[in-house]
């Protein structure tokens, strides 16, 4: 059954962070494949990062365009070019970038008003609360895009709308999250990544919550079979329609679209595949801790030593901006020691390409939702190493609900961007043990692999014709059409 087409014009406004930009560009492709016109609103630096992928979509006759807006960086005290959270010289400047983002409201509304065909719907990240006001003034619906899945946001909702944290004595004490289908235990510190912290963060969260209540519905990069109980409970808690339309990464079919998703890789994709081709099936651990995680030099050395001690083949992508790890690797002869079974790459990883390779059998992840979902889609069990935000919630989902993960043992969250200043949180023995627990041939490990493989198959079915996510995309489009039709009827009746 072919997907029904639409002639709607969707405006997509992704937050300037790779974990948000990447899935939103996939959503743009999915909508355009239905015949919709899609306009992505972002800034010049971000537009340039994704230009090759978008250009290929346009060459394939998909109606996607990018409108670039200038952030007033100097006005908020940011250096030129700092248009994305991973480009900030200091995490303390995140408030400055949010301030610059808030100043885009007028210019965004002006360009949207001038579009032909006219805009019919805005899908924007929760970090753009002002898009609800713009949509109201334009008389079109706004849908909120949530980066994490329904499980994490239901947990966040339960914490934000109860006094449970006030009844927990210590930041390190575990307690049971109320009102969830499964028994989930977490500490106060791990549950406090949203809506708490400094005053600016609290105010921003409150604005996002208020704007979310006025939005028409919620779009989630997930699939119903993965978190069925949580989709239903999340929709009830928010009093909104929730459309799970993922895993959106699976819309990428060509080699280049998969290899360059997000950014061009730090290693030639074919060299990477050649290295993996030489390994046995399911034997390699892939290590990547996300675009916003900055490990200290000491922590990176512990990871390096733990991987070496595990005797498991690995491919490790690391963010070594200062070249300090490079110096240590050279001085200690580390690369020479592990050359027969390890590959270290500095920079961006062609993650989906690696995870889908037959040689990869495990994934050490920071538990960002994109990485979590990409690991699930590839049918790969994971070692969970959360750092901040909702990552500890995603860890509980991977380990306790899906039962496809092994905890590396981190307990205390670190503030975004500050973790490189912290002491070592994971020792080489922790890395070694977690990798061995994940990759051994014991029955528990085999069962994890079986569950992960089954989930991967379910993810692919969800995105196929007749699958739940494909159906949800249809329902979302139909709901927007009905919403617009009802508004037109109402206007006619008033006139």
Coordinates of C-alpha atoms in Angstrom, one line a residue:
X1 CA 0.0 0.0 0.0
X2 CA 1.5 3.3 -1.1
X3 CA 1.7 6.2 1.4
X4 CA -1.0 8.8 0.9
X5 CA 0.5 12.1 -0.4
X6 CA -0.2 15.6 0.8
X7 CA 0.3 19.1 -0.6
X8 CA 0.8 20.7 2.9
X9 CA 3.7 23.0 3.6
X10 CA 5.5 22.1 6.8
X11 CA 7.9 24.5 8.6
X12 CA 10.6 22.6 10.6
X13 CA 12.6 24.5 13.3
X14 CA 15.2 22.2 14.8
X15 CA 17.3 23.2 17.9
X16 CA 20.9 24.0 17.0
X17 CA 22.4 20.7 18.4
X18 CA 23.3 17.7 16.3
X19 CA 21.1 15.4 18.3
X20 CA 18.1 17.6 17.4
X21 CA 19.1 18.7 13.9
X22 CA 19.8 15.2 12.5
X23 CA 16.4 13.6 13.2
X24 CA 14.5 16.8 12.1
X25 CA 16.2 16.6 8.7
X26 CA 15.2 13.0 8.5
X27 CA 11.6 14.1 9.3
X28 CA 11.8 16.7 6.5
X29 CA 12.7 13.9 4.1
X30 CA 9.8 11.7 5.3
X31 CA 7.3 14.5 4.9
X32 CA 8.7 15.5 1.5
X33 CA 8.4 11.8 0.4
X34 CA 4.7 12.2 1.0
X35 CA 4.6 15.1 -1.4
X36 CA 4.7 17.9 1.2
X37 CA 6.7 21.1 0.8
X38 CA 9.2 21.4 3.7
X39 CA 11.0 24.5 4.8
X40 CA 13.8 24.0 7.4
X41 CA 14.6 27.2 9.3
X42 CA 18.1 27.3 10.8
X43 CA 21.4 29.3 10.7
X44 CA 24.2 29.4 8.1
X45 CA 26.7 27.2 10.0
X46 CA 24.0 24.5 10.7
X47 CA 22.7 24.7 7.1
X48 CA 26.2 24.2 5.8
X49 CA 26.7 21.1 8.0
X50 CA 23.7 19.3 6.4
X51 CA 24.0 20.8 2.9
X52 CA 25.1 17.7 1.1
X53 CA 22.3 15.5 2.5
X54 CA 19.7 18.2 1.7
X55 CA 21.1 18.8 -1.8
X56 CA 20.8 15.1 -2.6
X57 CA 17.1 15.1 -1.4
X58 CA 16.4 18.1 -3.7
X59 CA 18.1 16.3 -6.6
X60 CA 15.7 13.4 -5.9
X61 CA 12.9 15.9 -6.6
X62 CA 11.9 16.2 -2.9
X63 CA 10.5 19.7 -2.1
X64 CA 12.8 20.7 0.7
X65 CA 14.4 24.1 1.1
X66 CA 16.5 25.7 3.9
X67 CA 16.0 29.3 5.1
X68 CA 19.0 30.7 6.9
X69 CA 18.5 33.2 9.8
X70 CA 21.4 35.1 11.4
X71 CA 21.8 34.8 15.1
X72 CA 22.8 38.0 16.8
X73 CA 25.8 36.4 18.4
X74 CA 27.7 39.6 19.3
X75 CA 24.7 41.0 21.1
X76 CA 24.6 38.1 23.5
X77 CA 28.4 37.9 23.9
X78 CA 29.1 34.9 21.6
X79 CA 32.0 34.6 19.2
X80 CA 31.3 34.5 15.4
X81 CA 30.3 31.0 14.2
X82 CA 29.1 29.7 17.6
X83 CA 25.7 28.7 16.1
X84 CA 25.5 25.2 17.6
X85 CA 25.8 23.9 21.2
X86 CA 28.8 21.6 20.3
X87 CA 30.7 24.7 18.9
X88 CA 30.5 26.7 22.2
X89 CA 33.9 27.4 23.7
X90 CA 32.4 26.9 27.1
X91 CA 29.3 25.2 28.3
X92 CA 28.6 28.2 30.5
X93 CA 27.7 30.0 27.3
X94 CA 24.6 27.8 26.6
X95 CA 22.4 30.5 28.2
X96 CA 23.8 33.0 25.7
X97 CA 23.0 30.8 22.8
X98 CA 19.4 30.2 24.1
X99 CA 19.1 34.0 24.4
X100 CA 20.2 34.4 20.8
X101 CA 17.7 31.7 19.7
X102 CA 14.8 33.6 21.5
X103 CA 15.7 36.7 19.5
X104 CA 14.8 34.9 16.2
X105 CA 11.1 35.1 16.7
X106 CA 10.4 38.2 14.7
X107 CA 12.7 37.3 11.7
X108 CA 11.3 33.8 11.6
X109 CA 7.7 35.0 11.5
X110 CA 8.5 37.4 8.8
X111 CA 10.1 34.8 6.5
X112 CA 7.3 32.3 7.2
X113 CA 4.7 34.9 6.3
X114 CA 6.4 35.4 2.9
X115 CA 6.5 31.8 1.9
X116 CA 4.7 30.5 -1.2
X117 CA 2.9 28.2 -0.9
X118 CA 1.8 29.4 2.5
X119 CA 2.8 27.5 5.6
X120 CA 0.3 25.1 7.0
X121 CA 2.0 23.7 10.1
X122 CA 5.1 24.3 12.3
X123 CA 7.0 21.4 13.7
X124 CA 9.5 22.8 16.1
X125 CA 11.8 21.6 18.9
X126 CA 10.6 22.1 22.4
X127 CA 13.5 24.6 22.8
X128 CA 11.6 27.1 20.7
X129 CA 8.6 28.0 22.9
X130 CA 8.0 31.2 20.8
X131 CA 7.0 29.1 17.8
X132 CA 3.6 28.4 19.5
X133 CA 3.0 32.2 19.5
X134 CA 4.0 32.5 15.9
X135 CA 1.8 29.6 14.9
X136 CA -1.2 31.2 16.7
X137 CA -0.7 34.5 14.9
X138 CA -0.4 32.7 11.6
X139 CA -3.5 30.6 12.4
X140 CA -1.8 27.3 11.9
X141 CA -1.1 24.4 14.2
X142 CA 2.3 23.9 16.0
X143 CA 3.5 20.4 16.8
X144 CA 6.2 19.9 19.4
X145 CA 9.2 17.7 18.5
X146 CA 10.6 16.0 21.5
X147 CA 14.2 14.8 21.2
X148 CA 14.0 11.9 23.7
X149 CA 11.4 9.1 23.6
X150 CA 8.1 8.8 25.4
X151 CA 9.6 6.8 28.4
X152 CA 12.1 9.6 29.3
X153 CA 9.5 12.4 28.9
X154 CA 6.9 10.6 30.9
X155 CA 9.5 10.2 33.7
X156 CA 10.3 13.9 33.4
X157 CA 6.6 14.8 33.4
X158 CA 6.0 12.7 36.6
X159 CA 8.9 14.3 38.4
X160 CA 8.0 17.9 37.3
X161 CA 4.4 17.4 38.4
X162 CA 4.9 15.9 41.8
X163 CA 6.8 16.7 45.0
X164 CA 8.6 13.3 44.9
X165 CA 12.1 14.9 44.8
X166 CA 11.3 17.0 47.9
X167 CA 10.7 13.8 49.8
X168 CA 14.1 12.2 48.9
X169 CA 16.7 13.0 51.5
X170 CA 19.9 12.8 49.5
X171 CA 20.9 13.4 45.8
X172 CA 22.4 9.9 45.8
X173 CA 19.4 8.0 47.3
X174 CA 17.4 5.8 45.0
X175 CA 13.6 6.1 44.9
X176 CA 10.9 4.6 42.7
X177 CA 9.4 6.9 40.1
X178 CA 5.7 7.2 40.6
X179 CA 2.9 6.4 38.1
X180 CA 5.0 4.3 35.6
X181 CA 4.0 0.9 34.1
X182 CA 7.4 -0.6 35.2
X183 CA 9.3 -0.3 38.5
X184 CA 12.0 2.3 37.7
X185 CA 14.5 3.4 40.4
X186 CA 16.6 6.5 40.0
X187 CA 18.4 9.0 42.2
X188 CA 17.3 12.6 42.8
X189 CA 20.5 13.8 41.0
X190 CA 19.7 11.6 37.9
X191 CA 16.1 12.8 37.8
X192 CA 16.9 16.5 38.1
X193 CA 18.3 17.1 34.6
X194 CA 15.1 19.0 33.5
X195 CA 13.4 21.9 35.0
X196 CA 15.9 22.4 37.8
X197 CA 19.4 23.7 38.2
X198 CA 20.0 27.5 37.9
X199 CA 17.3 30.1 37.6
X200 CA 17.7 30.6 33.8
X201 CA 17.3 26.8 33.2
X202 CA 14.1 26.7 35.4
X203 CA 12.6 29.7 33.6
X204 CA 13.4 28.2 30.2
X205 CA 11.8 24.9 31.2
X206 CA 8.7 26.6 32.4
X207 CA 8.4 28.5 29.1
X208 CA 8.8 25.3 27.2
X209 CA 6.1 23.6 29.3
X210 CA 3.6 26.5 28.9
X211 CA 4.2 26.6 25.1
X212 CA 3.9 22.8 24.9
X213 CA 0.4 22.9 26.6
X214 CA -0.8 25.3 23.9
X215 CA 0.6 23.1 21.0
X216 CA -1.6 20.9 18.9
X217 CA 0.3 17.6 19.4
X218 CA 3.6 15.9 19.9
X219 CA 5.9 14.3 17.4
X220 CA 8.4 11.6 18.8
X221 CA 11.2 9.8 17.1
X222 CA 10.3 6.4 18.4
X223 CA 8.0 3.5 17.4
X224 CA 5.0 2.2 19.3
X225 CA 6.1 -1.4 19.7
X226 CA 9.3 -0.2 21.5
X227 CA 7.5 1.7 24.3
X228 CA 3.8 0.9 23.8
X229 CA 2.8 1.4 27.4
X230 CA 4.7 4.6 27.7
X231 CA 3.3 6.2 24.5
X232 CA -0.2 5.7 25.8
X233 CA 0.6 7.0 29.3
X234 CA 2.6 10.0 27.9
X235 CA -0.4 11.0 25.7
X236 CA -2.7 10.8 28.7
X237 CA -0.3 12.8 30.9
X238 CA 0.1 15.6 28.4
X239 CA -3.5 15.5 27.2
X240 CA -2.2 15.6 23.6
X241 CA -2.1 13.4 20.5
X242 CA 1.3 11.8 20.3
X243 CA 2.6 10.5 16.9
X244 CA 5.6 8.1 17.0
X245 CA 7.1 8.2 13.5
X246 CA 10.5 6.6 13.9
X247 CA 13.2 5.4 13.9
X248 CA 13.5 8.3 11.4
X249 CA 17.2 7.3 10.7
X250 CA 15.9 4.4 8.7
X251 CA 14.6 6.8 6.0
X252 CA 18.3 7.0 4.8
X253 CA 18.8 4.4 2.1
X254 CA 21.8 5.5 0.0
X255 CA 25.4 4.9 1.1
X256 CA 26.2 8.6 1.1
X257 CA 23.1 9.6 3.0
X258 CA 23.9 7.0 5.7
X259 CA 27.6 7.8 5.8
X260 CA 27.2 11.6 5.9
X261 CA 24.2 11.7 8.2
X262 CA 24.9 14.7 10.5
X263 CA 28.3 15.5 9.2
X264 CA 31.1 14.0 7.0
X265 CA 32.9 11.3 9.0
X266 CA 36.4 11.8 10.4
X267 CA 37.5 8.6 8.6
X268 CA 37.0 7.6 5.0
X269 CA 33.8 5.5 5.2
X270 CA 35.2 2.8 2.9
X271 CA 38.4 2.5 5.0
X272 CA 36.2 2.1 8.1
X273 CA 34.2 -0.6 6.4
X274 CA 37.3 -2.3 5.1
X275 CA 38.6 -2.5 8.7
X276 CA 35.3 -4.0 9.9
X277 CA 35.2 -6.4 7.0
X278 CA 38.3 -8.1 8.3
X279 CA 36.6 -8.9 11.7
X280 CA 34.4 -11.8 12.6
X281 CA 30.7 -11.4 12.8
X282 CA 29.4 -9.8 16.0
X283 CA 33.0 -9.5 17.5
X284 CA 33.6 -5.8 17.6
X285 CA 32.6 -3.2 20.2
X286 CA 31.8 0.3 18.9
X287 CA 32.6 3.1 21.3
X288 CA 31.1 6.6 20.8
X289 CA 30.0 8.9 23.6
X290 CA 28.1 11.6 21.5
X291 CA 28.8 15.1 20.2
X292 CA 28.4 17.0 23.5
X293 CA 30.5 14.7 25.8
X294 CA 34.0 15.9 26.6
X295 CA 36.0 13.3 28.6
X296 CA 39.0 14.4 30.6
X297 CA 42.4 13.2 29.4
X298 CA 42.6 11.0 32.5
X299 CA 39.2 9.5 31.7
X300 CA 40.1 8.8 28.1
X301 CA 43.2 6.9 29.2
X302 CA 41.1 4.7 31.5
X303 CA 38.8 4.0 28.5
X304 CA 41.8 3.2 26.3
X305 CA 43.3 0.8 28.9
X306 CA 40.0 -0.9 29.7
X307 CA 39.4 -1.6 26.0
X308 CA 42.9 -3.0 25.7
X309 CA 42.5 -5.2 28.8
X310 CA 39.2 -6.6 27.5
X311 CA 40.9 -8.3 24.5
X312 CA 37.7 -7.6 22.5
X313 CA 38.1 -5.9 19.1
X314 CA 37.0 -2.3 19.1
X315 CA 36.5 0.8 17.0
X316 CA 36.6 3.9 19.2
X317 CA 35.5 7.4 18.0
X318 CA 36.9 10.1 20.4
X319 CA 36.6 13.9 20.6
X320 CA 40.3 14.8 21.1
X321 CA 40.1 18.5 20.4
X322 CA 43.4 19.5 22.0
X323 CA 45.3 16.5 20.7
X324 CA 46.2 15.4 24.3
X325 CA 45.1 11.8 23.8
X326 CA 47.0 11.7 20.5
X327 CA 50.2 12.6 22.4
X328 CA 49.6 9.9 25.0
X329 CA 48.8 7.3 22.4
X330 CA 52.1 8.1 20.6
X331 CA 54.2 8.3 23.8
X332 CA 52.9 5.0 25.2
X333 CA 52.9 3.1 21.9
X334 CA 49.3 2.4 22.5
X335 CA 48.2 2.2 18.8
X336 CA 51.0 -0.2 18.1
X337 CA 49.9 -2.4 21.0
X338 CA 46.3 -2.6 19.8
X339 CA 46.8 -2.4 16.0
X340 CA 45.7 -6.0 15.4
X341 CA 42.3 -5.5 17.0
X342 CA 41.6 -1.8 17.7
X343 CA 41.0 1.3 15.7
X344 CA 40.9 4.8 17.1
X345 CA 39.3 7.6 15.1
X346 CA 39.3 11.3 16.1
X347 CA 36.1 13.1 15.2
X348 CA 32.7 12.5 13.8
X349 CA 31.5 8.9 13.4
X350 CA 29.4 7.5 10.5
X351 CA 27.4 5.8 13.2
X352 CA 24.6 4.1 11.4
X353 CA 27.1 2.7 8.8
X354 CA 29.1 1.2 11.7
X355 CA 26.2 -0.1 13.8
X356 CA 24.7 -1.9 10.8
X357 CA 27.9 -3.7 9.9
X358 CA 27.8 -7.5 10.6
X359 CA 31.1 -7.3 12.5
X360 CA 29.7 -5.0 15.3
X361 CA 28.2 -6.9 18.2
X362 CA 28.2 -4.2 21.0
X363 CA 27.9 -0.5 21.5
X364 CA 29.3 1.6 24.4
X365 CA 27.0 4.6 24.4
X366 CA 26.3 7.8 26.4
X367 CA 22.6 7.0 26.1
X368 CA 21.6 10.0 24.0
X369 CA 18.2 9.1 22.4
X370 CA 19.5 9.2 18.8
X371 CA 22.3 6.8 19.6
X372 CA 20.0 4.6 21.8
X373 CA 17.5 4.4 18.9
X374 CA 20.2 3.8 16.3
X375 CA 21.6 0.9 18.4
X376 CA 18.1 -0.5 18.8
X377 CA 17.4 -0.2 15.1
X378 CA 20.7 -2.1 14.3
X379 CA 19.7 -4.9 16.8
X380 CA 22.9 -4.2 19.0
X381 CA 23.1 -4.7 22.8
X382 CA 24.7 -1.8 24.6
X383 CA 27.0 -0.8 27.5
X384 CA 25.3 2.3 29.0
X385 CA 27.4 5.2 30.1
X386 CA 25.1 8.2 30.7
X387 CA 26.5 11.7 31.5
X388 CA 23.7 14.3 31.8
X389 CA 20.2 15.4 30.8
X390 CA 17.8 12.5 30.2
X391 CA 20.6 10.0 29.6
X392 CA 20.2 8.3 33.0
X393 CA 16.5 7.8 32.2
X394 CA 17.4 6.3 28.8
X395 CA 19.8 4.0 30.6
X396 CA 17.0 2.7 32.8
X397 CA 14.9 2.1 29.7
X398 CA 17.7 0.2 28.0
X399 CA 18.7 -1.9 31.0
X400 CA 15.5 -2.3 33.0
X401 CA 12.7 -2.2 30.5
X402 CA 14.2 -3.5 27.2
X403 CA 16.8 -5.6 29.0
X404 CA 19.4 -5.2 26.2
X405 CA 22.1 -3.3 28.2
X406 CA 24.9 -3.6 30.7
X407 CA 25.6 -0.6 33.0
X408 CA 29.1 0.7 33.2
X409 CA 28.4 1.9 36.7
X410 CA 28.2 5.8 36.6
X411 CA 25.9 7.1 39.3
X412 CA 26.4 10.9 39.4
X413 CA 25.4 13.2 36.5
X414 CA 27.8 15.9 35.3
X415 CA 26.8 19.2 34.0
X416 CA 26.8 19.5 30.2
X417 CA 30.3 20.6 29.0
X418 CA 31.8 20.5 32.5
X419 CA 32.6 16.8 32.6
X420 CA 36.1 17.3 31.2
X421 CA 37.0 19.1 34.5
X422 CA 35.7 16.2 36.7
X423 CA 37.8 13.4 38.1
X424 CA 37.7 10.0 36.5
X425 CA 34.2 8.5 36.9
X426 CA 34.8 5.2 35.2
X427 CA 37.9 3.1 35.8
X428 CA 39.6 0.8 33.3
X429 CA 38.4 -2.2 35.3
X430 CA 34.8 -0.9 34.9
X431 CA 35.3 -0.7 31.1
X432 CA 36.9 -4.1 30.9
X433 CA 34.1 -5.8 32.9
X434 CA 31.3 -4.1 31.1
X435 CA 32.7 -5.1 27.7
X436 CA 33.3 -8.6 28.8
X437 CA 29.8 -8.9 30.3
X438 CA 28.3 -7.6 27.1
X439 CA 30.3 -9.7 24.6
X440 CA 30.7 -13.1 26.4
X441 CA 28.9 -16.3 25.4
X442 CA 27.0 -16.8 28.7
X443 CA 23.2 -17.4 28.4
X444 CA 22.4 -14.0 29.8
X445 CA 24.4 -12.3 27.1
X446 CA 22.9 -14.5 24.4
X447 CA 19.4 -13.6 25.6
X448 CA 20.4 -9.8 25.5
X449 CA 21.5 -10.3 21.9
X450 CA 18.3 -12.2 21.0
X451 CA 16.1 -9.4 22.5
X452 CA 18.2 -6.7 20.7
X453 CA 17.9 -8.5 17.4
X454 CA 14.2 -8.8 17.7
X455 CA 13.8 -5.1 18.5
X456 CA 15.9 -4.2 15.5
X457 CA 13.5 -6.3 13.3
X458 CA 10.5 -4.5 14.9
X459 CA 12.1 -1.1 14.2
X460 CA 12.4 -1.8 10.5
X461 CA 8.9 -3.1 10.2
X462 CA 7.5 0.0 11.9
X463 CA 9.0 2.2 9.1
X464 CA 7.8 -0.1 6.3
X465 CA 4.5 0.2 4.4
X466 CA 1.8 -0.8 6.8
X467 CA 4.1 -0.3 9.8
X468 CA 3.0 1.6 12.9
X469 CA 5.3 4.6 12.3
X470 CA 4.3 4.9 8.7
X471 CA 0.6 4.8 9.8
X472 CA 1.3 7.4 12.5
X473 CA 2.8 9.7 9.9
X474 CA -0.4 9.3 7.8
X475 CA -2.5 10.0 10.9
X476 CA -0.4 13.1 11.8
X477 CA -0.9 14.5 8.3
X478 CA -4.6 13.8 8.3
X479 CA -5.0 15.4 11.7
X480 CA -3.3 18.6 10.5
X481 CA -5.5 18.7 7.4
X482 CA -8.6 18.3 9.6
X483 CA -7.4 21.0 12.0
X484 CA -6.9 23.4 9.1
X485 CA -10.3 22.4 7.6
X486 CA -12.1 23.0 10.9
X487 CA -10.5 26.4 11.2
X488 CA -11.6 27.3 7.7
X489 CA -15.2 26.2 8.4
X490 CA -15.2 28.2 11.7
X491 CA -14.0 31.4 9.9
X492 CA -16.7 30.9 7.2
X493 CA -19.4 30.6 9.9
X494 CA -18.2 33.7 11.7
X495 CA -18.2 35.6 8.4

